[in-house]
Coordinates of N, CA and C in Angstrom, one line a residue:
Chain F
G802 N 56.7 -29.4 22.5 CA 55.5 -28.5 22.5 C 54.3 -29.1 21.9
Q803 N 53.2 -28.5 22.0 CA 52.0 -29.0 21.5 C 51.2 -27.9 20.7
N804 N 50.7 -28.3 19.5 CA 49.9 -27.4 18.7 C 48.7 -28.1 18.2
I805 N 47.5 -27.4 18.4 CA 46.2 -28.0 18.0 C 45.6 -27.0 17.0
D806 N 45.1 -27.5 15.9 CA 44.5 -26.6 14.9 C 43.1 -27.2 14.6
Q807 N 42.1 -26.2 14.6 CA 40.8 -26.6 14.2 C 40.2 -25.3 13.6
P808 N 39.2 -25.4 12.7 CA 38.6 -24.2 12.1 C 38.0 -23.3 13.1
T809 N 38.0 -22.0 12.9 CA 37.5 -21.1 13.8 C 36.0 -21.1 13.9
E810 N 35.4 -21.2 12.7 CA 33.9 -21.2 12.7 C 33.4 -22.1 11.5
M811 N 32.2 -22.6 11.7 CA 31.5 -23.4 10.7 C 30.0 -23.1 10.8
T812 N 29.4 -23.3 9.7 CA 27.9 -23.1 9.6 C 27.3 -24.3 9.0
A813 N 26.2 -24.7 9.5 CA 25.5 -25.9 9.0 C 24.0 -25.7 9.2
T814 N 23.2 -26.5 8.5 CA 21.7 -26.4 8.5 C 21.1 -27.4 9.4
E815 N 20.1 -27.1 10.1 CA 19.3 -28.0 11.0 C 19.0 -29.3 10.2
G816 N 19.2 -30.4 10.8 CA 18.9 -31.7 10.2 C 20.1 -32.3 9.4
A817 N 21.1 -31.5 9.1 CA 22.2 -31.9 8.3 C 23.3 -32.6 9.1
I818 N 24.4 -32.9 8.4 CA 25.6 -33.5 9.1 C 26.7 -32.5 8.9
V819 N 27.5 -32.4 10.0 CA 28.7 -31.6 9.9 C 29.9 -32.3 10.5
Q820 N 31.1 -32.1 9.9 CA 32.3 -32.7 10.4 C 33.3 -31.6 10.8
I821 N 33.8 -31.6 12.0 CA 34.7 -30.7 12.5 C 36.1 -31.3 12.6
N822 N 37.0 -30.8 11.9 CA 38.4 -31.5 11.9 C 39.3 -30.8 12.9
C823 N 40.2 -31.6 13.3 CA 41.3 -31.2 14.3 C 42.6 -31.9 13.9
T824 N 43.6 -31.1 13.8 CA 45.0 -31.7 13.6 C 45.8 -31.3 14.8
Y825 N 46.7 -32.1 15.2 CA 47.5 -31.8 16.4 C 49.0 -32.3 16.2
Q826 N 49.9 -31.6 16.9 CA 51.3 -32.0 16.9 C 51.7 -32.0 18.4
T827 N 52.1 -33.1 18.9 CA 52.4 -33.2 20.3 C 53.7 -33.9 20.5
S828 N 54.4 -33.6 21.6 CA 55.6 -34.3 21.9 C 55.3 -35.7 22.4
G829 N 54.2 -35.9 23.0 CA 53.7 -37.2 23.4 C 52.2 -37.2 23.3
F830 N 51.7 -38.4 23.1 CA 50.2 -38.5 22.9 C 49.6 -39.5 23.8
N831 N 48.6 -39.2 24.5 CA 47.9 -40.1 25.4 C 46.5 -40.4 24.9
G832 N 45.8 -39.3 24.4 CA 44.5 -39.4 24.0 C 43.9 -38.1 23.5
L833 N 42.8 -38.2 22.8 CA 42.2 -36.9 22.2 C 40.8 -36.8 22.7
F834 N 40.4 -35.6 23.2 CA 39.1 -35.4 23.7 C 38.4 -34.4 22.8
W835 N 37.1 -34.5 22.8 CA 36.2 -33.4 22.3 C 35.3 -33.0 23.4
Y836 N 35.2 -31.6 23.5 CA 34.3 -31.0 24.5 C 33.4 -30.1 23.8
Q837 N 32.2 -29.9 24.3 CA 31.2 -28.9 23.8 C 31.1 -27.8 24.8
Q838 N 31.1 -26.6 24.3 CA 30.9 -25.4 25.2 C 29.9 -24.4 24.6
H839 N 28.8 -24.3 25.3 CA 27.8 -23.3 24.9 C 28.3 -21.9 25.5
A840 N 27.9 -20.9 24.8 CA 28.3 -19.5 25.2 C 28.0 -19.2 26.6
G841 N 29.0 -18.8 27.4 CA 28.9 -18.5 28.8 C 28.8 -19.6 29.7
E842 N 29.0 -20.8 29.2 CA 28.9 -22.0 30.1 C 30.3 -22.7 30.1
A843 N 30.4 -23.7 31.0 CA 31.6 -24.5 31.1 C 31.6 -25.6 30.0
P844 N 32.8 -26.1 29.6 CA 32.8 -27.2 28.7 C 32.2 -28.5 29.3
T845 N 31.6 -29.3 28.4 CA 31.1 -30.6 28.8 C 31.7 -31.6 27.9
F846 N 32.0 -32.8 28.5 CA 32.7 -33.9 27.8 C 31.8 -34.5 26.7
L847 N 32.4 -34.7 25.5 CA 31.7 -35.4 24.5 C 32.3 -36.8 24.2
S848 N 33.6 -36.9 24.0 CA 34.2 -38.1 23.6 C 35.7 -38.1 23.9
Y849 N 36.2 -39.4 23.9 CA 37.6 -39.6 24.2 C 38.1 -40.7 23.3
N850 N 39.2 -40.5 22.5 CA 39.7 -41.5 21.6 C 41.2 -41.7 22.0
V851 N 41.6 -43.0 22.2 CA 43.0 -43.3 22.5 C 43.5 -44.2 21.4
L852 N 42.7 -45.0 20.8 CA 43.0 -45.8 19.7 C 42.5 -45.3 18.4
D853 N 43.1 -45.7 17.2 CA 42.6 -45.3 15.9 C 41.3 -45.9 15.7
G854 N 40.5 -45.1 15.0 CA 39.2 -45.5 14.6 C 38.1 -44.6 15.0
L855 N 36.8 -45.1 14.8 CA 35.6 -44.3 15.0 C 34.9 -44.8 16.3
E856 N 34.6 -43.8 17.1 CA 33.8 -44.0 18.3 C 32.5 -43.4 18.1
E857 N 31.4 -44.1 18.2 CA 30.1 -43.6 18.0 C 29.3 -43.5 19.3
K858 N 28.6 -42.3 19.5 CA 27.8 -42.1 20.7 C 26.6 -41.3 20.3
G859 N 25.5 -42.0 20.0 CA 24.3 -41.3 19.6 C 24.5 -40.5 18.3
R860 N 24.2 -39.3 18.3 CA 24.3 -38.4 17.1 C 25.7 -38.0 16.9
F861 N 26.6 -38.2 17.9 CA 28.0 -37.7 17.8 C 28.9 -38.9 17.6
S862 N 29.9 -38.7 16.7 CA 30.9 -39.7 16.5 C 32.3 -39.0 16.5
S863 N 33.3 -39.7 16.9 CA 34.7 -39.1 16.9 C 35.6 -40.1 16.3
F864 N 36.5 -39.6 15.5 CA 37.5 -40.4 14.7 C 38.9 -40.0 15.1
L865 N 39.8 -40.9 15.1 CA 41.2 -40.6 15.4 C 42.1 -41.4 14.5
S866 N 43.1 -40.7 14.0 CA 44.2 -41.3 13.3 C 45.5 -40.8 13.9
R867 N 46.1 -41.6 14.7 CA 47.3 -41.2 15.4 C 48.5 -41.0 14.5
S868 N 48.6 -41.8 13.4 CA 49.7 -41.6 12.5 C 49.7 -40.3 11.7
K869 N 48.4 -39.8 11.5 CA 48.3 -38.6 10.8 C 48.1 -37.4 11.7
G870 N 48.0 -37.6 13.0 CA 47.8 -36.5 14.0 C 46.5 -35.8 13.6
Y871 N 45.4 -36.6 13.5 CA 44.2 -36.1 12.9 C 43.0 -36.7 13.6
S872 N 42.0 -35.8 13.9 CA 40.7 -36.3 14.4 C 39.6 -35.5 13.8
Y873 N 38.4 -36.1 13.9 CA 37.2 -35.3 13.5 C 36.1 -35.7 14.4
L874 N 35.2 -34.7 14.6 CA 33.9 -34.9 15.3 C 32.8 -34.8 14.3
L875 N 32.0 -35.8 14.3 CA 30.9 -35.8 13.3 C 29.6 -35.7 14.0
L876 N 28.8 -34.7 13.7 CA 27.5 -34.4 14.3 C 26.4 -34.7 13.2
K877 N 25.5 -35.6 13.6 CA 24.4 -35.9 12.6 C 23.1 -35.3 13.1
E878 N 22.2 -35.2 12.2 CA 20.8 -34.8 12.5 C 20.9 -33.5 13.4
L879 N 21.5 -32.5 12.9 CA 21.8 -31.3 13.7 C 20.5 -30.7 14.2
Q880 N 20.7 -30.2 15.5 CA 19.6 -29.5 16.1 C 20.1 -28.1 16.5
M881 N 19.1 -27.2 16.7 CA 19.5 -25.8 17.0 C 20.3 -25.8 18.3
K882 N 20.1 -26.7 19.2 CA 20.8 -26.7 20.5 C 22.3 -27.1 20.3
D883 N 22.6 -27.6 19.1 CA 24.0 -28.0 18.9 C 24.9 -26.7 18.5
S884 N 24.3 -25.6 18.4 CA 25.0 -24.4 18.2 C 25.9 -24.1 19.5
A885 N 27.2 -24.2 19.3 CA 28.1 -24.1 20.4 C 29.5 -24.1 19.9
S886 N 30.5 -24.0 20.8 CA 31.9 -24.2 20.4 C 32.3 -25.6 20.7
Y887 N 33.1 -26.2 19.8 CA 33.5 -27.6 20.0 C 35.1 -27.5 20.1
L888 N 35.5 -28.0 21.2 CA 36.9 -28.0 21.6 C 37.6 -29.3 21.4
C889 N 38.7 -29.3 20.7 CA 39.5 -30.5 20.5 C 40.6 -30.3 21.6
A890 N 41.0 -31.4 22.2 CA 42.0 -31.3 23.3 C 42.8 -32.6 23.3
V891 N 44.1 -32.5 23.6 CA 44.9 -33.7 23.6 C 45.6 -33.8 25.0
G892 N 46.0 -35.0 25.4 CA 46.7 -35.2 26.6 C 46.0 -36.2 27.5
D893 N 46.4 -36.2 28.7 CA 45.8 -37.2 29.6 C 45.8 -36.6 31.0
D894 N 46.9 -36.7 31.7 CA 47.0 -36.0 33.0 C 46.8 -34.5 32.8
K895 N 47.5 -33.9 31.9 CA 47.3 -32.5 31.6 C 46.7 -32.4 30.2
I896 N 45.6 -31.7 30.0 CA 44.9 -31.6 28.7 C 45.2 -30.2 28.1
I897 N 45.6 -30.2 26.9 CA 45.8 -29.0 26.1 C 44.7 -28.8 25.2
F898 N 44.0 -27.7 25.2 CA 42.8 -27.4 24.4 C 43.2 -26.6 23.2
G899 N 42.5 -26.9 22.1 CA 42.6 -26.0 20.9 C 41.7 -24.8 21.2
K900 N 41.6 -23.9 20.2 CA 40.9 -22.6 20.4 C 39.4 -22.9 20.2
G901 N 39.0 -24.0 19.7 CA 37.6 -24.3 19.5 C 37.0 -23.9 18.2
T902 N 36.0 -24.5 17.8 CA 35.3 -24.2 16.5 C 33.9 -23.8 16.9
R903 N 33.5 -22.6 16.5 CA 32.2 -22.1 16.8 C 31.2 -22.6 15.7
L904 N 30.3 -23.4 16.0 CA 29.3 -24.0 15.1 C 28.0 -23.2 15.1
H905 N 27.6 -22.7 14.0 CA 26.3 -22.0 13.9 C 25.4 -22.9 13.1
I906 N 24.2 -23.1 13.7 CA 23.2 -23.9 13.0 C 22.0 -23.0 12.5
L907 N 21.8 -23.1 11.2 CA 20.7 -22.3 10.6 C 19.4 -23.1 10.5
P908 N 18.3 -22.5 10.7 CA 17.0 -23.3 10.6 C 16.7 -23.6 9.2
Chain X
D1275 N 24.3 -29.2 35.7 CA 25.2 -29.1 36.9 C 26.0 -30.4 37.0
T1276 N 27.3 -30.2 36.9 CA 28.3 -31.3 36.8 C 28.6 -31.8 38.2
G1277 N 28.3 -31.0 39.3 CA 28.7 -31.4 40.6 C 29.9 -30.7 41.1
V1278 N 30.6 -29.9 40.2 CA 31.7 -29.1 40.6 C 31.2 -27.7 40.8
S1279 N 31.5 -27.1 41.9 CA 31.0 -25.7 42.2 C 32.2 -24.8 42.3
Q1280 N 32.0 -23.5 42.0 CA 33.0 -22.5 42.1 C 32.4 -21.2 42.7
N1281 N 33.2 -20.6 43.5 CA 32.7 -19.3 44.1 C 33.9 -18.4 44.2
P1282 N 33.6 -17.1 44.0 CA 32.3 -16.5 43.5 C 32.1 -16.8 42.0
R1283 N 31.0 -16.5 41.5 CA 30.8 -16.7 40.1 C 31.3 -15.5 39.3
H1284 N 31.3 -14.3 39.9 CA 31.8 -13.1 39.3 C 32.6 -12.4 40.4
K1285 N 33.7 -11.7 39.9 CA 34.5 -10.9 40.8 C 35.0 -9.7 40.0
I1286 N 34.7 -8.5 40.5 CA 35.3 -7.3 39.9 C 36.2 -6.7 41.0
T1287 N 37.4 -6.4 40.5 CA 38.4 -5.9 41.4 C 39.2 -4.8 40.8
K1288 N 39.9 -4.0 41.6 CA 40.8 -3.0 41.0 C 42.2 -3.5 40.9
R1289 N 42.9 -3.0 39.9 CA 44.2 -3.4 39.6 C 45.1 -3.3 40.9
G1290 N 45.9 -4.3 41.2 CA 46.7 -4.3 42.4 C 46.2 -5.0 43.6
Q1291 N 44.9 -5.3 43.5 CA 44.3 -6.0 44.6 C 44.5 -7.5 44.5
N1292 N 44.4 -8.2 45.6 CA 44.5 -9.7 45.6 C 43.1 -10.3 45.5
V1293 N 43.0 -11.4 44.8 CA 41.7 -12.1 44.8 C 41.9 -13.6 45.0
T1294 N 40.9 -14.2 45.6 CA 41.0 -15.7 45.8 C 39.7 -16.3 45.4
F1295 N 39.8 -17.4 44.6 CA 38.7 -18.2 44.1 C 38.7 -19.6 44.8
R1296 N 37.5 -20.1 44.9 CA 37.4 -21.4 45.5 C 36.7 -22.4 44.6
C1297 N 37.2 -23.6 44.6 CA 36.6 -24.7 43.8 C 36.3 -25.9 44.7
D1298 N 35.1 -26.4 44.6 CA 34.7 -27.7 45.3 C 34.4 -28.7 44.2
P1299 N 35.3 -29.7 44.2 CA 35.2 -30.7 43.1 C 34.1 -31.8 43.5
I1300 N 33.9 -32.7 42.6 CA 33.0 -33.9 42.9 C 33.8 -34.6 44.0
S1301 N 33.0 -35.0 45.1 CA 33.7 -35.5 46.3 C 34.7 -36.6 46.1
E1302 N 34.4 -37.6 45.3 CA 35.2 -38.7 45.2 C 36.4 -38.6 44.2
H1303 N 36.4 -37.4 43.5 CA 37.5 -37.1 42.5 C 38.8 -36.8 43.2
N1304 N 39.9 -37.4 42.7 CA 41.2 -37.2 43.3 C 42.0 -36.1 42.5
R1305 N 41.6 -35.8 41.3 CA 42.3 -34.9 40.5 C 41.5 -33.6 40.4
L1306 N 42.2 -32.4 40.5 CA 41.6 -31.1 40.4 C 42.5 -30.2 39.5
Y1307 N 41.8 -29.5 38.6 CA 42.5 -28.7 37.6 C 42.0 -27.3 37.6
W1308 N 42.9 -26.4 37.3 CA 42.6 -25.0 37.1 C 43.0 -24.6 35.7
Y1309 N 42.0 -23.9 35.0 CA 42.2 -23.3 33.7 C 41.8 -21.9 33.7
R1310 N 42.3 -21.2 32.7 CA 41.9 -19.8 32.4 C 41.5 -19.8 31.0
Q1311 N 40.3 -19.0 30.8 CA 39.8 -19.0 29.4 C 39.4 -17.5 29.1
T1312 N 39.9 -17.0 28.0 CA 39.5 -15.7 27.5 C 38.7 -15.9 26.2
L1313 N 38.0 -14.8 25.8 CA 37.0 -14.8 24.8 C 37.7 -15.4 23.5
G1314 N 37.0 -16.4 22.9 CA 37.5 -16.9 21.6 C 38.6 -17.8 21.7
Q1315 N 39.0 -18.2 22.9 CA 40.1 -19.1 23.1 C 39.6 -20.4 23.8
G1316 N 40.4 -21.5 23.7 CA 40.1 -22.6 24.5 C 40.6 -22.4 25.9
P1317 N 40.2 -23.3 26.9 CA 40.8 -23.2 28.2 C 42.3 -23.4 28.2
E1318 N 43.0 -22.6 29.0 CA 44.5 -22.7 29.1 C 44.8 -23.3 30.4
F1319 N 45.6 -24.4 30.4 CA 46.0 -25.1 31.6 C 46.8 -24.2 32.5
L1320 N 46.4 -24.2 33.8 CA 47.2 -23.5 34.8 C 48.0 -24.4 35.7
T1321 N 47.3 -25.3 36.3 CA 47.9 -26.2 37.3 C 46.9 -27.4 37.6
Y1322 N 47.5 -28.5 38.2 CA 46.6 -29.5 38.7 C 47.1 -30.2 39.9
F1323 N 46.2 -30.8 40.6 CA 46.5 -31.6 41.8 C 46.0 -33.0 41.7
Q1324 N 46.8 -33.9 42.4 CA 46.3 -35.2 42.7 C 46.2 -35.3 44.2
N1325 N 45.0 -35.4 44.7 CA 44.8 -35.3 46.1 C 45.3 -33.9 46.6
E1326 N 46.2 -33.8 47.6 CA 46.7 -32.5 48.0 C 48.0 -32.1 47.3
A1327 N 48.6 -33.0 46.5 CA 49.9 -32.7 45.9 C 49.7 -31.9 44.5
Q1328 N 50.4 -30.8 44.4 CA 50.3 -30.1 43.2 C 51.3 -30.7 42.2
L1329 N 50.9 -31.3 41.2 CA 51.8 -32.1 40.3 C 52.4 -31.3 39.2
E1330 N 51.7 -30.3 38.7 CA 52.3 -29.5 37.6 C 51.7 -28.1 37.6
K1331 N 52.5 -27.2 37.2 CA 52.1 -25.8 37.1 C 52.6 -25.3 35.8
S1332 N 51.8 -24.6 35.1 CA 52.1 -24.1 33.8 C 53.3 -23.1 33.9
R1333 N 54.2 -23.2 32.9 CA 55.3 -22.2 32.9 C 54.9 -20.8 32.6
L1334 N 53.7 -20.7 32.0 CA 53.1 -19.4 31.7 C 52.6 -18.7 32.9
L1335 N 52.5 -19.4 34.0 CA 51.9 -18.9 35.2 C 52.9 -18.1 36.0
S1336 N 52.6 -16.8 36.2 CA 53.6 -16.0 37.0 C 53.6 -16.3 38.5
D1337 N 54.5 -15.8 39.2 CA 54.6 -16.0 40.6 C 53.5 -15.3 41.4
R1338 N 52.7 -14.5 40.7 CA 51.5 -13.9 41.4 C 50.4 -14.9 41.6
F1339 N 50.5 -16.0 40.9 CA 49.4 -17.0 41.0 C 49.9 -18.1 41.9
S1340 N 49.0 -18.5 42.8 CA 49.3 -19.7 43.7 C 48.0 -20.4 43.9
A1341 N 48.1 -21.8 44.0 CA 46.9 -22.6 44.2 C 47.3 -23.6 45.3
E1342 N 46.2 -23.9 46.0 CA 46.4 -24.9 47.1 C 45.2 -25.9 47.1
R1343 N 45.5 -27.0 47.7 CA 44.4 -28.0 47.9 C 44.8 -28.7 49.2
P1344 N 44.6 -28.0 50.3 CA 45.2 -28.5 51.6 C 44.8 -29.8 52.1
K1345 N 43.6 -30.2 51.9 CA 43.1 -31.5 52.4 C 42.7 -32.4 51.3
G1346 N 43.1 -32.1 50.1 CA 42.7 -33.0 49.0 C 41.3 -32.9 48.6
S1347 N 40.6 -31.9 49.1 CA 39.2 -31.7 48.7 C 39.0 -30.4 47.9
F1348 N 38.6 -29.4 48.6 CA 38.4 -28.1 47.8 C 39.8 -27.5 47.5
S1349 N 39.8 -26.6 46.6 CA 41.0 -25.9 46.2 C 40.8 -24.4 46.1
T1350 N 41.8 -23.6 46.3 CA 41.8 -22.2 46.2 C 42.8 -21.7 45.2
L1351 N 42.5 -20.7 44.4 CA 43.4 -20.1 43.5 C 43.5 -18.6 43.9
E1352 N 44.7 -18.2 44.2 CA 44.9 -16.8 44.6 C 45.7 -16.1 43.5
I1353 N 45.3 -14.9 43.2 CA 46.1 -14.0 42.3 C 46.4 -12.7 43.1
Q1354 N 47.7 -12.5 43.2 CA 48.2 -11.3 44.0 C 48.4 -10.2 43.0
R1355 N 48.2 -9.0 43.4 CA 48.5 -7.8 42.6 C 48.0 -7.9 41.2
T1356 N 46.7 -8.0 41.2 CA 46.0 -8.3 39.9 C 46.3 -7.2 38.9
E1357 N 46.4 -7.7 37.6 CA 46.6 -6.8 36.4 C 45.4 -6.9 35.5
Q1358 N 45.3 -6.0 34.6 CA 44.1 -6.0 33.7 C 44.2 -7.2 32.8
G1359 N 45.4 -7.7 32.5 CA 45.5 -8.9 31.7 C 45.1 -10.2 32.4
D1360 N 44.8 -10.1 33.7 CA 44.3 -11.3 34.4 C 42.8 -11.5 34.2
S1361 N 42.1 -10.5 33.6 CA 40.7 -10.6 33.4 C 40.4 -11.8 32.5
A1362 N 39.6 -12.7 32.9 CA 39.3 -13.9 32.2 C 38.3 -14.7 33.0
M1363 N 37.9 -15.9 32.4 CA 37.1 -16.8 33.2 C 38.1 -17.9 33.7
Y1364 N 38.0 -18.1 35.0 CA 38.8 -19.1 35.7 C 37.9 -20.4 35.9
L1365 N 38.3 -21.5 35.3 CA 37.6 -22.7 35.3 C 38.3 -23.7 36.2
C1366 N 37.5 -24.4 36.9 CA 38.0 -25.6 37.7 C 37.4 -26.8 37.2
A1367 N 38.1 -27.9 37.2 CA 37.6 -29.2 36.7 C 38.1 -30.3 37.6
S1368 N 37.4 -31.4 37.7 CA 37.9 -32.5 38.6 C 37.7 -33.8 37.8
S1369 N 38.4 -34.8 38.2 CA 38.3 -36.1 37.6 C 38.7 -37.2 38.5
L1370 N 38.4 -38.4 38.2 CA 38.8 -39.5 39.0 C 39.8 -40.3 38.2
R1371 N 41.0 -40.4 38.7 CA 42.0 -41.1 38.0 C 42.4 -42.3 38.9
A1372 N 42.0 -43.5 38.4 CA 42.3 -44.8 39.1 C 43.8 -45.1 38.9
S1373 N 44.4 -45.7 39.9 CA 45.8 -46.1 39.9 C 46.0 -47.1 38.8
G1374 N 46.9 -46.8 37.9 CA 47.2 -47.7 36.8 C 46.1 -47.7 35.7
G1375 N 45.2 -46.8 35.8 CA 44.1 -46.8 34.9 C 44.5 -46.4 33.5
V1376 N 43.9 -47.0 32.5 CA 44.2 -46.6 31.1 C 43.0 -45.9 30.5
L1377 N 42.0 -45.7 31.2 CA 40.8 -45.1 30.6 C 41.1 -43.6 30.6
G1378 N 40.3 -42.9 29.7 CA 40.4 -41.5 29.5 C 40.1 -40.7 30.8
N1379 N 40.8 -39.6 31.0 CA 40.7 -38.8 32.1 C 39.6 -37.8 31.9
E1380 N 38.3 -38.2 31.9 CA 37.2 -37.2 31.7 C 37.2 -36.2 32.8
Q1381 N 37.2 -35.0 32.4 CA 37.2 -33.9 33.4 C 35.8 -33.3 33.4
F1382 N 35.3 -33.0 34.6 CA 34.0 -32.3 34.8 C 34.3 -30.9 35.2
F1383 N 33.8 -30.0 34.5 CA 34.1 -28.6 34.7 C 33.0 -27.9 35.6
G1384 N 33.5 -27.0 36.4 CA 32.6 -26.1 37.2 C 32.1 -25.0 36.3
P1385 N 31.2 -24.1 36.8 CA 30.7 -23.0 36.0 C 31.6 -21.9 35.8
G1386 N 32.7 -21.8 36.5 CA 33.7 -20.8 36.3 C 33.5 -19.6 37.2
T1387 N 34.6 -18.8 37.4 CA 34.6 -17.5 38.1 C 35.1 -16.5 37.0
R1388 N 34.2 -15.5 36.8 CA 34.6 -14.5 35.8 C 35.2 -13.4 36.5
L1389 N 36.5 -13.1 36.3 CA 37.2 -12.0 36.9 C 37.4 -10.8 36.0
T1390 N 37.0 -9.7 36.5 CA 37.2 -8.4 35.7 C 38.1 -7.5 36.6
V1391 N 39.2 -7.1 36.0 CA 40.2 -6.3 36.7 C 40.1 -4.9 36.1
L1392 N 39.7 -3.9 36.9 CA 39.5 -2.5 36.4 C 40.8 -1.7 36.4

């Protein structure tokens, strides 16, 4: 079976940095994804990690530790438009999503 | 706009009726996925296709649900004898999976079909 845990909600201030953690337990592991989903919209791809370490892409970075079953998404220089749900997902052919973390950005 | 389209965008039906949704993936994508999402939850995997072959179907999916991708392009998801618990957003996603590829299977999602069963 597979289990993915991430915080339900987080709040941060515009311009700040926020880290969203994700832990997972899977029977097999191919890779870990992060998706962003604005309210009422479809998820959009942010990042994919298959090897341990940090992947940086502009203001967003994603980290993976396979031995610990742990990942985080780091968002820098937060903007109001970053208010959304952030979904951690594991798999490859079939992707299993966590419940998502709703991020609220305060001005 | 990711290039994946879904129709209809909204569907309201009465309990017991059958409904069918359509998904048109990005044209060169060989993989097509169906998910269901309810409020406050992440997308829940339902089934996926590689070309016209249905490779996996969730064990949570009852026999009332069926999906097809007859020509390896568009796909339909049918729900028979709808129940109020079927009310959800139904998402379609597509991806390009190269043979022997080791790269991530980035999925592009459509806007979804919101089903309300009265």
